[in-house]
Amino acid sequence: MATFASLAIEVLRSVEDAGGIFHTTARVTEYLRAGESLLSMARGLVEKTGSLPLDGSYAYRIHDVFPDFIRPLRVSANGIVLVPTSLENVSLLDPFWNSVQDTPERWFMWGGTWLSIVPLAGATTATVTYLAVPSATVTTPTVQTQWHRTLTLFAQAICLAKEAQYGIAGEKLKEFLAEAGIKDTRVLATSAQRPRKETDMPIKQAQD
């Protein structure tokens, strides 16, 4: 099984620095971990499930319970899978939703921090499955083996950029972005080069 240390050695060899003259194994490991975080967030590769104690509150600060939380995937309570909704929809159905207690049926997020379950539940527990940040303390990548090459591409790009080999570094970064499914808007320059239409011009504000 590949470890961050073994992948770092592979990266050093690929950038022709096997002796670690320009880059240390520890620093390359940091690049690999950063690449893993980007990759896992883009591809949704790390899922976790945990218990969220409910006490009748209308909102719960999710990171207090799940520090590695990125976004929710599924929520259930009392053995029932809850339906995802939004604050807008809940407010339209019942303006006083934040004071109504009953069997939970729906859930929604307030931004990326607060989770609400409605109707409000008393002393019970919800089960939350969520997309998580990879652990920063383990010695092996959290993502599956087939993604290890993608991690090395990111680390290679950073190493090469630090050596001012920007052309090759850019190519490695493009490979990483393509495999991670991340769209790099900087390479979509064709729209910026097209002739501007009249509708592209800012509307002139009327003078007072």
C-alpha positions as a Markdown table, in Angstrom:
| # | Residue | x | y | z |
|---|---|---|---|---|
| 1 | Met | 0.0 | 0.0 | 0.0 |
| 2 | Ala | 1.4 | 3.4 | -1.0 |
| 3 | Thr | 2.1 | 5.9 | 1.7 |
| 4 | Phe | 2.5 | 9.6 | 1.5 |
| 5 | Ala | 6.3 | 9.1 | 2.0 |
| 6 | Ser | 6.5 | 6.6 | -0.9 |
| 7 | Leu | 4.5 | 8.9 | -3.2 |
| 8 | Ala | 6.7 | 11.8 | -2.2 |
| 9 | Ile | 9.8 | 9.8 | -3.2 |
| 10 | Glu | 8.1 | 9.0 | -6.5 |
| 11 | Val | 7.4 | 12.7 | -7.1 |
| 12 | Leu | 11.0 | 13.6 | -6.3 |
| 13 | Arg | 12.2 | 11.1 | -8.9 |
| 14 | Ser | 9.8 | 12.4 | -11.5 |
| 15 | Val | 11.2 | 16.0 | -11.1 |
| 16 | Glu | 14.7 | 14.7 | -11.1 |
| 17 | Asp | 15.4 | 15.5 | -7.5 |
| 18 | Ala | 15.7 | 12.0 | -6.0 |
| 19 | Gly | 18.4 | 13.3 | -3.6 |
| 20 | Gly | 16.1 | 15.9 | -2.2 |
| 21 | Ile | 18.3 | 18.8 | -3.0 |
| 22 | Phe | 15.6 | 21.3 | -3.9 |
| 23 | His | 12.6 | 19.7 | -2.2 |
| 24 | Thr | 12.3 | 17.7 | 1.0 |
| 25 | Thr | 10.1 | 14.6 | 1.4 |
| 26 | Ala | 8.2 | 16.4 | 4.2 |
| 27 | Arg | 7.4 | 19.4 | 2.0 |
| 28 | Val | 6.3 | 17.2 | -0.9 |
| 29 | Thr | 4.0 | 15.3 | 1.5 |
| 30 | Glu | 2.3 | 18.7 | 2.2 |
| 31 | Tyr | 1.7 | 19.2 | -1.5 |
| 32 | Leu | 0.3 | 15.7 | -1.8 |
| 33 | Arg | -2.1 | 16.3 | 1.2 |
| 34 | Ala | -3.2 | 19.6 | -0.4 |
| 35 | Gly | -3.9 | 17.8 | -3.7 |
| 36 | Glu | -5.8 | 15.1 | -1.9 |
| 37 | Ser | -8.1 | 17.8 | -0.2 |
| 38 | Leu | -8.8 | 19.4 | -3.6 |
| 39 | Leu | -9.4 | 16.1 | -5.3 |
| 40 | Ser | -11.7 | 14.7 | -2.6 |
| 41 | Met | -13.8 | 17.8 | -2.5 |
| 42 | Ala | -14.1 | 18.0 | -6.3 |
| 43 | Arg | -14.9 | 14.3 | -6.7 |
| 44 | Gly | -16.7 | 13.6 | -3.4 |
| 45 | Leu | -14.4 | 10.8 | -2.6 |
| 46 | Val | -14.4 | 10.8 | 1.2 |
| 47 | Glu | -17.8 | 10.1 | 2.9 |
| 48 | Lys | -18.4 | 9.8 | 6.6 |
| 49 | Thr | -21.5 | 9.0 | 8.7 |
| 50 | Gly | -22.0 | 10.3 | 12.3 |
| 51 | Ser | -24.6 | 10.9 | 14.9 |
| 52 | Leu | -26.0 | 14.4 | 15.6 |
| 53 | Pro | -27.7 | 14.8 | 19.0 |
| 54 | Leu | -31.0 | 16.7 | 18.7 |
| 55 | Asp | -32.4 | 18.7 | 21.5 |
| 56 | Gly | -35.3 | 20.7 | 20.0 |
| 57 | Ser | -33.2 | 23.5 | 18.7 |
| 58 | Tyr | -34.1 | 24.9 | 15.3 |
| 59 | Ala | -30.5 | 24.9 | 14.0 |
| 60 | Tyr | -27.2 | 23.1 | 14.8 |
| 61 | Arg | -23.7 | 24.3 | 14.2 |
| 62 | Ile | -22.5 | 21.3 | 12.2 |
| 63 | His | -18.8 | 21.8 | 12.6 |
| 64 | Asp | -19.1 | 21.5 | 16.4 |
| 65 | Val | -20.0 | 17.9 | 15.9 |
| 66 | Phe | -18.2 | 17.1 | 12.6 |
| 67 | Pro | -15.1 | 19.2 | 12.3 |
| 68 | Asp | -14.2 | 17.7 | 9.0 |
| 69 | Phe | -17.6 | 18.4 | 7.5 |
| 70 | Ile | -17.8 | 19.9 | 3.9 |
| 71 | Arg | -21.4 | 19.4 | 2.9 |
| 72 | Pro | -24.3 | 17.0 | 3.8 |
| 73 | Leu | -25.3 | 14.1 | 1.6 |
| 74 | Arg | -28.1 | 12.4 | 3.5 |
| 75 | Val | -29.8 | 12.9 | 6.8 |
| 76 | Ser | -32.1 | 10.5 | 8.7 |
| 77 | Ala | -33.9 | 10.5 | 12.1 |
| 78 | Asn | -35.9 | 7.8 | 13.9 |
| 79 | Gly | -35.1 | 5.4 | 11.1 |
| 80 | Ile | -36.6 | 7.7 | 8.4 |
| 81 | Val | -34.7 | 9.3 | 5.6 |
| 82 | Leu | -35.4 | 13.0 | 5.7 |
| 83 | Val | -36.1 | 15.1 | 2.5 |
| 84 | Pro | -33.7 | 17.9 | 1.7 |
| 85 | Thr | -35.3 | 21.3 | 1.3 |
| 86 | Ser | -34.4 | 25.0 | 1.8 |
| 87 | Leu | -35.1 | 27.8 | 4.3 |
| 88 | Glu | -37.2 | 29.5 | 1.6 |
| 89 | Asn | -39.5 | 26.5 | 1.0 |
| 90 | Val | -39.9 | 25.8 | 4.7 |
| 91 | Ser | -40.7 | 29.5 | 5.4 |
| 92 | Leu | -43.3 | 29.5 | 2.7 |
| 93 | Leu | -45.1 | 26.5 | 4.1 |
| 94 | Asp | -45.0 | 27.7 | 7.7 |
| 95 | Pro | -43.6 | 31.1 | 8.8 |
| 96 | Phe | -43.4 | 29.7 | 12.4 |
| 97 | Trp | -41.5 | 26.5 | 11.5 |
| 98 | Asn | -38.8 | 27.3 | 14.0 |
| 99 | Ser | -41.1 | 26.7 | 17.0 |
| 100 | Val | -43.1 | 23.7 | 15.8 |
| 101 | Gln | -42.2 | 20.3 | 17.3 |
| 102 | Asp | -43.2 | 17.0 | 15.7 |
| 103 | Thr | -41.7 | 14.1 | 13.9 |
| 104 | Pro | -38.8 | 15.3 | 11.7 |
| 105 | Glu | -39.4 | 15.1 | 8.0 |
| 106 | Arg | -37.1 | 17.5 | 6.2 |
| 107 | Trp | -33.6 | 19.1 | 6.6 |
| 108 | Phe | -31.7 | 22.1 | 5.1 |
| 109 | Met | -28.5 | 24.0 | 5.5 |
| 110 | Trp | -28.0 | 27.7 | 6.4 |
| 111 | Gly | -24.9 | 28.4 | 4.3 |
| 112 | Gly | -22.2 | 25.9 | 5.1 |
| 113 | Thr | -22.3 | 26.0 | 8.9 |
| 114 | Trp | -25.8 | 25.5 | 10.2 |
| 115 | Leu | -28.1 | 22.4 | 9.8 |
| 116 | Ser | -31.8 | 22.6 | 10.5 |
| 117 | Ile | -34.2 | 19.6 | 10.9 |
| 118 | Val | -37.9 | 20.3 | 10.7 |
| 119 | Pro | -40.3 | 19.9 | 12.4 |
| 120 | Leu | -38.1 | 20.3 | 15.4 |
| 121 | Ala | -37.3 | 17.1 | 17.2 |
| 122 | Gly | -37.0 | 16.5 | 20.9 |
| 123 | Ala | -34.3 | 14.4 | 22.6 |
| 124 | Thr | -33.3 | 12.1 | 19.8 |
| 125 | Thr | -30.4 | 11.5 | 17.3 |
| 126 | Ala | -30.1 | 12.2 | 13.6 |
| 127 | Thr | -27.7 | 10.3 | 11.4 |
| 128 | Val | -25.8 | 12.5 | 9.0 |
| 129 | Thr | -23.8 | 11.2 | 6.0 |
| 130 | Tyr | -21.5 | 14.0 | 4.7 |
| 131 | Leu | -18.6 | 14.7 | 2.4 |
| 132 | Ala | -15.5 | 15.0 | 4.6 |
| 133 | Val | -12.1 | 16.6 | 4.5 |
| 134 | Pro | -9.4 | 13.9 | 4.3 |
| 135 | Ser | -7.5 | 13.3 | 7.6 |
| 136 | Ala | -4.3 | 15.3 | 8.0 |
| 137 | Thr | -2.8 | 12.8 | 10.5 |
| 138 | Val | -2.8 | 9.5 | 8.7 |
| 139 | Thr | 0.3 | 8.3 | 6.8 |
| 140 | Thr | -1.5 | 6.9 | 3.8 |
| 141 | Pro | -3.9 | 8.7 | 1.4 |
| 142 | Thr | -7.5 | 8.5 | 2.3 |
| 143 | Val | -8.6 | 8.4 | -1.4 |
| 144 | Gln | -8.5 | 5.1 | -3.3 |
| 145 | Thr | -5.4 | 3.8 | -5.0 |
| 146 | Gln | -6.6 | 4.7 | -8.5 |
| 147 | Trp | -6.3 | 8.4 | -7.5 |
| 148 | His | -2.7 | 8.3 | -6.2 |
| 149 | Arg | -1.3 | 9.3 | -9.6 |
| 150 | Thr | -3.5 | 12.3 | -9.6 |
| 151 | Leu | -2.1 | 13.4 | -6.3 |
| 152 | Thr | 1.5 | 13.1 | -7.7 |
| 153 | Leu | 0.5 | 15.3 | -10.6 |
| 154 | Phe | -0.4 | 18.1 | -8.2 |
| 155 | Ala | 2.8 | 17.7 | -6.2 |
| 156 | Gln | 4.9 | 17.7 | -9.4 |
| 157 | Ala | 3.3 | 20.9 | -10.5 |
| 158 | Ile | 4.1 | 22.7 | -7.3 |
| 159 | Cys | 7.7 | 21.4 | -7.3 |
| 160 | Leu | 8.3 | 22.4 | -10.9 |
| 161 | Ala | 6.8 | 25.8 | -10.4 |
| 162 | Lys | 9.1 | 26.4 | -7.4 |
| 163 | Glu | 12.0 | 25.6 | -9.8 |
| 164 | Ala | 10.6 | 28.2 | -12.2 |
| 165 | Gln | 9.8 | 25.5 | -14.8 |
| 166 | Tyr | 6.4 | 27.1 | -15.4 |
| 167 | Gly | 5.6 | 25.6 | -18.7 |
| 168 | Ile | 5.9 | 22.0 | -17.5 |
| 169 | Ala | 4.3 | 22.9 | -14.2 |
| 170 | Gly | 1.3 | 24.3 | -16.0 |
| 171 | Glu | 0.9 | 21.1 | -18.0 |
| 172 | Lys | 1.0 | 19.0 | -14.9 |
| 173 | Leu | -1.5 | 21.2 | -13.2 |
| 174 | Lys | -3.8 | 20.9 | -16.2 |
| 175 | Glu | -3.6 | 17.2 | -16.0 |
| 176 | Phe | -4.4 | 17.3 | -12.4 |
| 177 | Leu | -7.4 | 19.6 | -12.9 |
| 178 | Ala | -8.7 | 17.4 | -15.7 |
| 179 | Glu | -8.5 | 14.2 | -13.7 |
| 180 | Ala | -10.0 | 15.9 | -10.6 |
| 181 | Gly | -12.9 | 17.3 | -12.7 |
| 182 | Ile | -12.0 | 20.9 | -11.8 |
| 183 | Lys | -12.6 | 23.5 | -14.5 |
| 184 | Asp | -9.7 | 26.0 | -14.7 |
| 185 | Thr | -11.4 | 29.2 | -16.0 |
| 186 | Arg | -8.1 | 30.7 | -16.9 |
| 187 | Val | -7.6 | 28.4 | -19.9 |
| 188 | Leu | -11.0 | 29.4 | -21.2 |
| 189 | Ala | -9.6 | 32.5 | -22.8 |
| 190 | Thr | -11.4 | 32.3 | -26.1 |
| 191 | Ser | -14.4 | 34.2 | -24.8 |
| 192 | Ala | -12.2 | 37.0 | -23.5 |
| 193 | Gln | -10.6 | 37.3 | -27.0 |
| 194 | Arg | -13.9 | 37.6 | -29.0 |
| 195 | Pro | -15.0 | 41.0 | -30.2 |
| 196 | Arg | -17.2 | 42.8 | -27.7 |
| 197 | Lys | -20.8 | 43.2 | -28.6 |
| 198 | Glu | -22.9 | 46.2 | -27.7 |
| 199 | Thr | -24.7 | 44.2 | -25.1 |
| 200 | Asp | -21.4 | 43.5 | -23.4 |
| 201 | Met | -20.8 | 47.2 | -22.7 |
| 202 | Pro | -21.7 | 48.4 | -19.2 |
| 203 | Ile | -24.9 | 50.5 | -19.0 |
| 204 | Lys | -24.1 | 54.1 | -18.5 |
| 205 | Gln | -25.7 | 55.4 | -15.3 |
| 206 | Ala | -28.0 | 58.4 | -15.7 |
| 207 | Gln | -26.6 | 61.6 | -14.3 |
| 208 | Asp | -28.4 | 63.2 | -11.4 |
